[in-house]
C-alpha cells in the first residue's frame, strides 16, 4: 500500500496541469479495474525505410530473433478475440510502433475493434511515405487520437541524411494535406535530436509552426550499438551546448503557443512508462515493450548489454488479463513507477533516465 501511494504521488507530480483531471480518472479506473487502458498490438513488424538508427534494421544481424512480418486479417481476428475483454475496457489501441499503414487491412481492423468498443481511440505513427491522400481520407472516418509524424529537421539534407528512404518534400506535402483534413487538430511531430541535427531544432520549432503544427515531441537518439554513440547528445554531466538549443526551442514554442515536450540531457533515474502499455508482438508474446520482445542491444556509457527477450506470456495460449496481473509483471511495472531499482534488462536503455520518450518535460501544457 505504501508503494502504491508513492507511485500515485510521483505520477500526479509529473502530469501537466491541463491533463490532470482526465489522467487521474484514467489512473483510478486502471487501478480499480486492474485492466490496462492502452493496448499496442504489433500488426506490422516491418518498415518501408532502412534507417540506421532504428533497431528493426538489426533484425537477423545483431537481433537474431526479430521477425519481419505483416499480420493477416484472419490472424488479427484471432488476436482481437483473445484480447476482447481488455479491448472493451481500453481507451487506446495502437496498431504498431512501426509503420502501421503498411498493413492493407488496417481500416478493417479498426472497424472490428470499434464493434468491440465503440469508444476506443487510435493513436497513429507515420513517416508519411505511405500516407496517400486516399489513406488520409480513410483515416478521417475513424477516431484517431493523434497522428504523430516523424520529422527530424527542417532542411532536406538533414532529414534525408538521417532517415534512409524518406523524401523531405513528400513529408511536408503530406503534413499540408493533413492540415487541410478533419484531422488537422490531431497532428503532432516528433524530432529525434542528435549531433547532426541539433543545430536545426530552434528554427524547426518556427518551421512547423508555419505549417500550423502546435504539438511537438523531442526525443534523444537511443544508441542500440556503439556505432551510434557519437550521435548522442546526453552525457552523465549534461550537455551545455545542446541545452542552449533546447532552451531556445522552448522560448520559441512559448512565443508560438505550441506544446513542446522535451527530454533531459543529463540522466535522472526515473523509470520508463512504456511498460504501462499492454504490448503484444506479432507472435502473440507479451513483453514490457517492443525492444524487450527481442534480443535488442542497448549501449550506454560505452557499455553494450544484450539480454534475452523478457516475455510474460502469450495471448494465444494464456489468458491476457492473467498475464497482465502476473506478480512478476506487476513487480516489473512497479519498479519503473518507483524509479529506484530498475529491472536489469532496462539499466542501459535511456528511456529509464528521462532521456527519450518517458517523463519528458512539458512546456505550454
XYZ file of C-alpha atoms in Angstrom:
365
model
C 0.000 0.000 0.000
C 2.863 2.391 0.815
C 4.408 1.776 -2.615
C 1.027 2.391 -4.240
C 0.775 5.769 -2.514
C 4.335 6.680 -3.519
C 3.651 5.693 -7.126
C 0.410 7.709 -7.243
C 2.147 10.777 -5.779
C 5.015 10.568 -8.299
C 2.640 10.176 -11.221
C 0.483 13.126 -10.171
C 3.591 15.303 -9.863
C 4.535 14.555 -13.486
C 1.115 15.183 -15.043
C 0.776 18.530 -16.849
C -1.888 20.702 -15.210
C -4.034 20.770 -18.347
C -4.236 16.958 -18.335
C -4.525 16.451 -14.581
C -8.209 15.550 -14.224
C -8.554 13.154 -17.199
C -5.249 11.453 -16.386
C -6.227 10.967 -12.732
C -9.548 9.490 -13.851
C -7.736 7.078 -16.160
C -5.341 6.131 -13.372
C -8.147 5.479 -10.895
C -10.039 3.380 -13.415
C -6.900 1.392 -14.202
C -6.205 0.824 -10.506
C -9.788 -0.159 -9.628
C -10.395 -2.458 -12.615
C -6.816 -3.773 -12.889
C -7.042 -3.532 -16.674
C -4.670 -1.590 -18.965
C -6.140 1.429 -20.742
C -3.574 1.351 -23.577
C -3.007 -1.678 -25.834
C -0.342 -1.943 -28.526
C -0.515 -4.855 -30.956
C 2.270 -5.334 -33.469
C 0.168 -5.785 -36.605
C 3.284 -4.790 -38.535
C 6.841 -5.750 -37.610
C 8.292 -4.196 -40.732
C 9.098 -0.767 -42.109
C 9.303 0.846 -45.516
C 12.540 2.618 -44.517
C 16.045 1.401 -43.648
C 17.181 3.982 -41.090
C 20.486 3.052 -39.475
C 19.375 4.244 -36.027
C 16.265 2.003 -35.908
C 16.563 -1.372 -34.196
C 14.371 -3.150 -36.750
C 17.230 -2.895 -39.224
C 19.321 -5.043 -36.883
C 16.842 -7.913 -37.269
C 18.702 -11.053 -38.441
C 22.077 -9.449 -37.600
C 22.522 -8.053 -34.065
C 18.934 -9.099 -33.280
C 18.759 -12.678 -34.498
C 15.212 -13.368 -33.293
C 13.444 -10.397 -34.883
C 10.714 -11.310 -37.361
C 9.793 -9.056 -40.285
C 6.119 -9.656 -40.998
C 2.759 -8.049 -41.733
C -0.173 -9.625 -39.878
C -3.012 -11.091 -41.931
C -6.586 -10.157 -41.147
C -7.629 -13.626 -40.005
C -4.709 -13.574 -37.566
C -5.824 -10.189 -36.271
C -9.324 -11.538 -35.733
C -7.893 -14.264 -33.507
C -5.782 -11.773 -31.575
C -8.709 -9.367 -31.147
C -10.961 -12.129 -29.851
C -8.367 -13.160 -27.278
C -7.991 -9.514 -26.253
C -11.728 -8.770 -26.312
C -12.182 -8.265 -22.514
C -9.215 -5.869 -22.499
C -10.334 -4.036 -25.634
C -13.757 -3.468 -24.070
C -12.142 -1.584 -21.190
C -9.275 0.126 -23.063
C -9.180 3.767 -24.125
C -6.460 3.485 -26.782
C -5.320 0.848 -29.262
C -2.111 1.246 -31.260
C -1.570 -0.943 -34.309
C 2.223 -0.929 -34.325
C 5.223 1.031 -33.146
C 6.424 0.700 -36.769
C 4.573 1.885 -39.895
C 1.037 0.590 -39.316
C -0.273 1.909 -42.646
C 1.760 -0.825 -44.384
C -0.954 -3.276 -43.390
C -3.590 -3.157 -46.137
C -6.202 -4.364 -43.642
C -5.672 -1.524 -41.166
C -9.120 0.002 -41.640
C -10.884 -3.369 -41.433
C -9.011 -3.882 -38.164
C -10.265 -0.533 -36.900
C -13.822 -1.497 -37.839
C -13.541 -4.756 -35.906
C -12.238 -3.019 -32.791
C -14.992 -0.410 -32.918
C -17.551 -3.216 -32.926
C -15.996 -4.433 -29.665
C -15.545 -0.973 -28.122
C -17.162 1.998 -29.926
C -15.344 4.446 -27.609
C -11.815 3.267 -28.326
C -9.334 5.647 -29.987
C -6.396 5.025 -32.292
C -3.012 6.781 -31.870
C -1.184 6.724 -35.199
C 2.539 6.973 -36.030
C 3.891 7.591 -39.529
C 6.919 8.576 -41.579
C 4.293 9.618 -44.233
C 5.928 7.818 -47.166
C 2.896 5.526 -47.467
C 0.319 8.050 -46.294
C -1.509 8.955 -49.519
C -4.440 11.325 -49.938
C -6.736 8.303 -50.177
C -5.461 6.880 -46.894
C -5.801 10.248 -45.176
C -9.418 10.327 -46.348
C -9.933 6.875 -44.817
C -8.311 7.895 -41.536
C -10.710 10.836 -41.300
C -13.544 8.330 -40.800
C -12.036 6.911 -37.610
C -11.473 8.115 -34.015
C -7.765 8.888 -34.382
C -6.490 10.458 -31.162
C -3.238 11.727 -32.690
C -1.233 11.456 -35.910
C 2.427 11.650 -34.930
C 4.720 12.322 -37.886
C 8.449 11.724 -37.717
C 10.374 14.810 -38.863
C 13.957 15.321 -37.683
C 14.865 18.660 -39.189
C 13.641 21.477 -41.420
C 16.035 21.045 -44.351
C 16.085 18.357 -46.999
C 19.702 17.339 -46.398
C 19.381 16.941 -42.629
C 16.182 14.913 -42.826
C 17.207 12.667 -45.707
C 20.710 12.060 -44.330
C 19.224 10.725 -41.096
C 16.304 8.644 -42.376
C 17.162 6.349 -45.244
C 14.455 6.370 -47.898
C 12.417 9.435 -46.935
C 11.662 12.304 -49.291
C 11.606 15.614 -47.440
C 9.221 17.315 -49.857
C 6.760 14.442 -49.545
C 6.702 14.715 -45.749
C 5.949 18.435 -45.941
C 3.286 17.939 -48.610
C 1.601 15.237 -46.503
C 1.628 17.494 -43.439
C -0.085 20.179 -45.531
C -2.722 17.665 -46.660
C -3.314 16.627 -43.062
C -3.766 20.269 -42.098
C -6.482 20.539 -44.746
C -8.281 17.477 -43.385
C -10.584 16.985 -40.415
C -7.543 15.571 -38.600
C -5.834 18.965 -38.550
C -6.063 19.356 -34.766
C -4.633 15.858 -34.195
C -1.249 16.382 -35.882
C 2.000 16.185 -33.922
C 5.616 15.853 -34.990
C 8.497 14.032 -33.324
C 12.067 15.298 -33.661
C 14.810 12.816 -32.708
C 17.657 15.033 -31.528
C 21.240 14.036 -32.290
C 24.633 15.573 -33.019
C 23.931 16.144 -36.724
C 20.588 17.932 -36.406
C 20.570 19.722 -33.040
C 21.575 22.989 -34.728
C 18.219 22.953 -36.551
C 15.988 22.421 -33.514
C 15.234 26.096 -32.648
C 14.348 27.029 -36.238
C 12.478 23.721 -36.580
C 10.014 24.964 -33.953
C 9.184 28.019 -36.070
C 9.205 25.972 -39.286
C 6.493 23.560 -38.144
C 4.564 26.446 -36.603
C 4.361 27.981 -40.078
C 2.860 24.666 -41.182
C 0.235 25.064 -38.468
C 1.567 22.327 -36.175
C 1.163 23.060 -32.477
C 2.266 19.751 -30.864
C 5.948 18.792 -30.859
C 7.765 15.918 -29.167
C 11.555 15.801 -28.920
C 13.482 12.636 -28.108
C 17.144 11.788 -27.824
C 18.515 9.086 -30.074
C 18.567 5.635 -28.488
C 22.003 4.114 -29.062
C 21.468 0.418 -29.650
C 25.008 -0.209 -30.870
C 28.348 1.502 -30.320
C 28.431 2.970 -33.818
C 25.552 5.271 -32.842
C 27.212 6.676 -29.706
C 28.803 9.639 -31.474
C 25.312 10.895 -32.340
C 24.125 11.032 -28.724
C 23.784 14.461 -27.099
C 23.256 13.353 -23.497
C 26.151 12.758 -21.106
C 26.458 11.970 -17.405
C 27.211 15.651 -16.791
C 24.712 17.053 -19.263
C 25.465 18.984 -22.463
C 25.617 22.765 -22.160
C 25.725 23.435 -25.916
C 22.747 21.202 -26.661
C 20.897 22.631 -23.643
C 21.260 26.096 -25.177
C 19.490 24.781 -28.280
C 16.826 23.129 -26.128
C 16.228 26.358 -24.201
C 15.937 28.361 -27.417
C 13.417 25.838 -28.736
C 11.335 26.216 -25.564
C 11.364 30.018 -25.869
C 10.171 29.843 -29.464
C 7.453 27.313 -28.660
C 6.132 29.524 -25.866
C 6.088 32.523 -28.207
C 4.237 30.455 -30.836
C 1.863 28.947 -28.247
C 2.970 25.467 -29.220
C 3.012 22.478 -26.889
C 6.577 21.181 -26.651
C 7.685 18.061 -24.775
C 11.429 17.782 -24.188
C 13.763 15.075 -22.861
C 16.602 15.682 -20.460
C 20.265 15.851 -21.447
C 21.542 14.716 -18.055
C 20.298 11.288 -16.897
C 17.974 11.043 -13.953
C 16.797 7.575 -12.991
C 13.029 7.890 -13.261
C 11.737 4.640 -14.709
C 10.027 4.122 -18.044
C 6.350 4.454 -18.927
C 6.425 2.081 -21.912
C 5.562 -0.878 -19.681
C 2.224 0.767 -18.813
C 1.100 -0.212 -22.307
C -0.048 -3.802 -22.762
C 2.296 -4.670 -25.622
C 1.715 -7.766 -27.764
C 4.160 -8.665 -30.517
C 3.268 -10.177 -33.877
C 3.650 -13.690 -32.413
C 1.282 -13.027 -29.501
C 4.055 -12.617 -26.929
C 3.521 -10.065 -24.161
C 6.617 -8.031 -23.299
C 7.134 -4.710 -21.495
C 7.913 -3.021 -24.839
C 8.893 -3.822 -28.406
C 12.597 -3.616 -27.540
C 12.393 -6.294 -24.845
C 10.306 -8.602 -27.040
C 13.530 -9.471 -28.892
C 17.252 -9.546 -28.046
C 17.764 -5.824 -28.551
C 21.226 -4.474 -27.657
C 21.468 -1.267 -25.622
C 24.627 0.811 -25.476
C 25.048 3.362 -22.703
C 28.204 4.974 -21.340
C 30.330 2.906 -23.744
C 28.928 -0.403 -22.490
C 26.653 -2.660 -24.519
C 24.308 -5.191 -22.945
C 22.018 -7.617 -24.723
C 19.532 -9.649 -22.712
C 17.211 -12.475 -23.796
C 13.625 -11.421 -24.562
C 11.519 -10.702 -21.494
C 8.213 -12.470 -22.168
C 5.436 -12.695 -19.569
C 3.139 -14.925 -21.602
C 1.476 -15.417 -24.977
C -2.134 -14.327 -25.521
C -2.801 -17.188 -27.948
C -2.360 -19.742 -25.182
C -2.653 -17.723 -21.940
C -5.446 -15.501 -20.650
C -4.280 -11.929 -21.465
C -5.669 -10.447 -18.234
C -3.951 -13.137 -16.194
C -0.709 -12.215 -17.946
C -1.244 -8.543 -17.095
C -1.937 -9.399 -13.452
C 1.007 -11.783 -13.001
C 3.046 -10.862 -9.957
C 6.331 -10.632 -11.837
C 4.759 -8.346 -14.456
C 3.225 -6.179 -11.735
C 6.574 -6.060 -9.933
C 8.248 -5.004 -13.186
C 5.797 -2.142 -13.658
C 6.101 -1.089 -10.020
C 9.896 -0.947 -10.278
C 9.588 1.531 -13.135
C 6.863 3.520 -11.419
C 9.040 3.939 -8.333
C 12.146 4.564 -10.458
C 14.570 3.301 -7.809
C 15.776 -0.202 -8.625
C 15.421 -0.733 -12.356
C 14.953 -4.226 -13.782
C 18.331 -5.419 -15.080
C 17.025 -5.529 -18.665
C 16.403 -1.778 -18.551
C 19.571 -0.400 -16.972
C 21.137 0.539 -20.334
C 18.018 1.920 -22.030
C 17.917 5.720 -21.988
C 14.127 5.784 -21.612
C 14.503 4.835 -17.946
C 16.557 8.004 -17.325
C 14.276 10.701 -18.727
C 16.327 10.919 -21.930
C 13.822 9.704 -24.510
C 10.006 9.360 -24.593
C 9.051 8.706 -20.967
C 8.926 11.538 -18.449
C 9.559 14.334 -20.896
C 9.378 17.901 -19.594
C 6.189 19.502 -20.953
C 6.038 23.163 -21.883
C 2.827 25.155 -22.510
C 0.581 22.312 -21.300
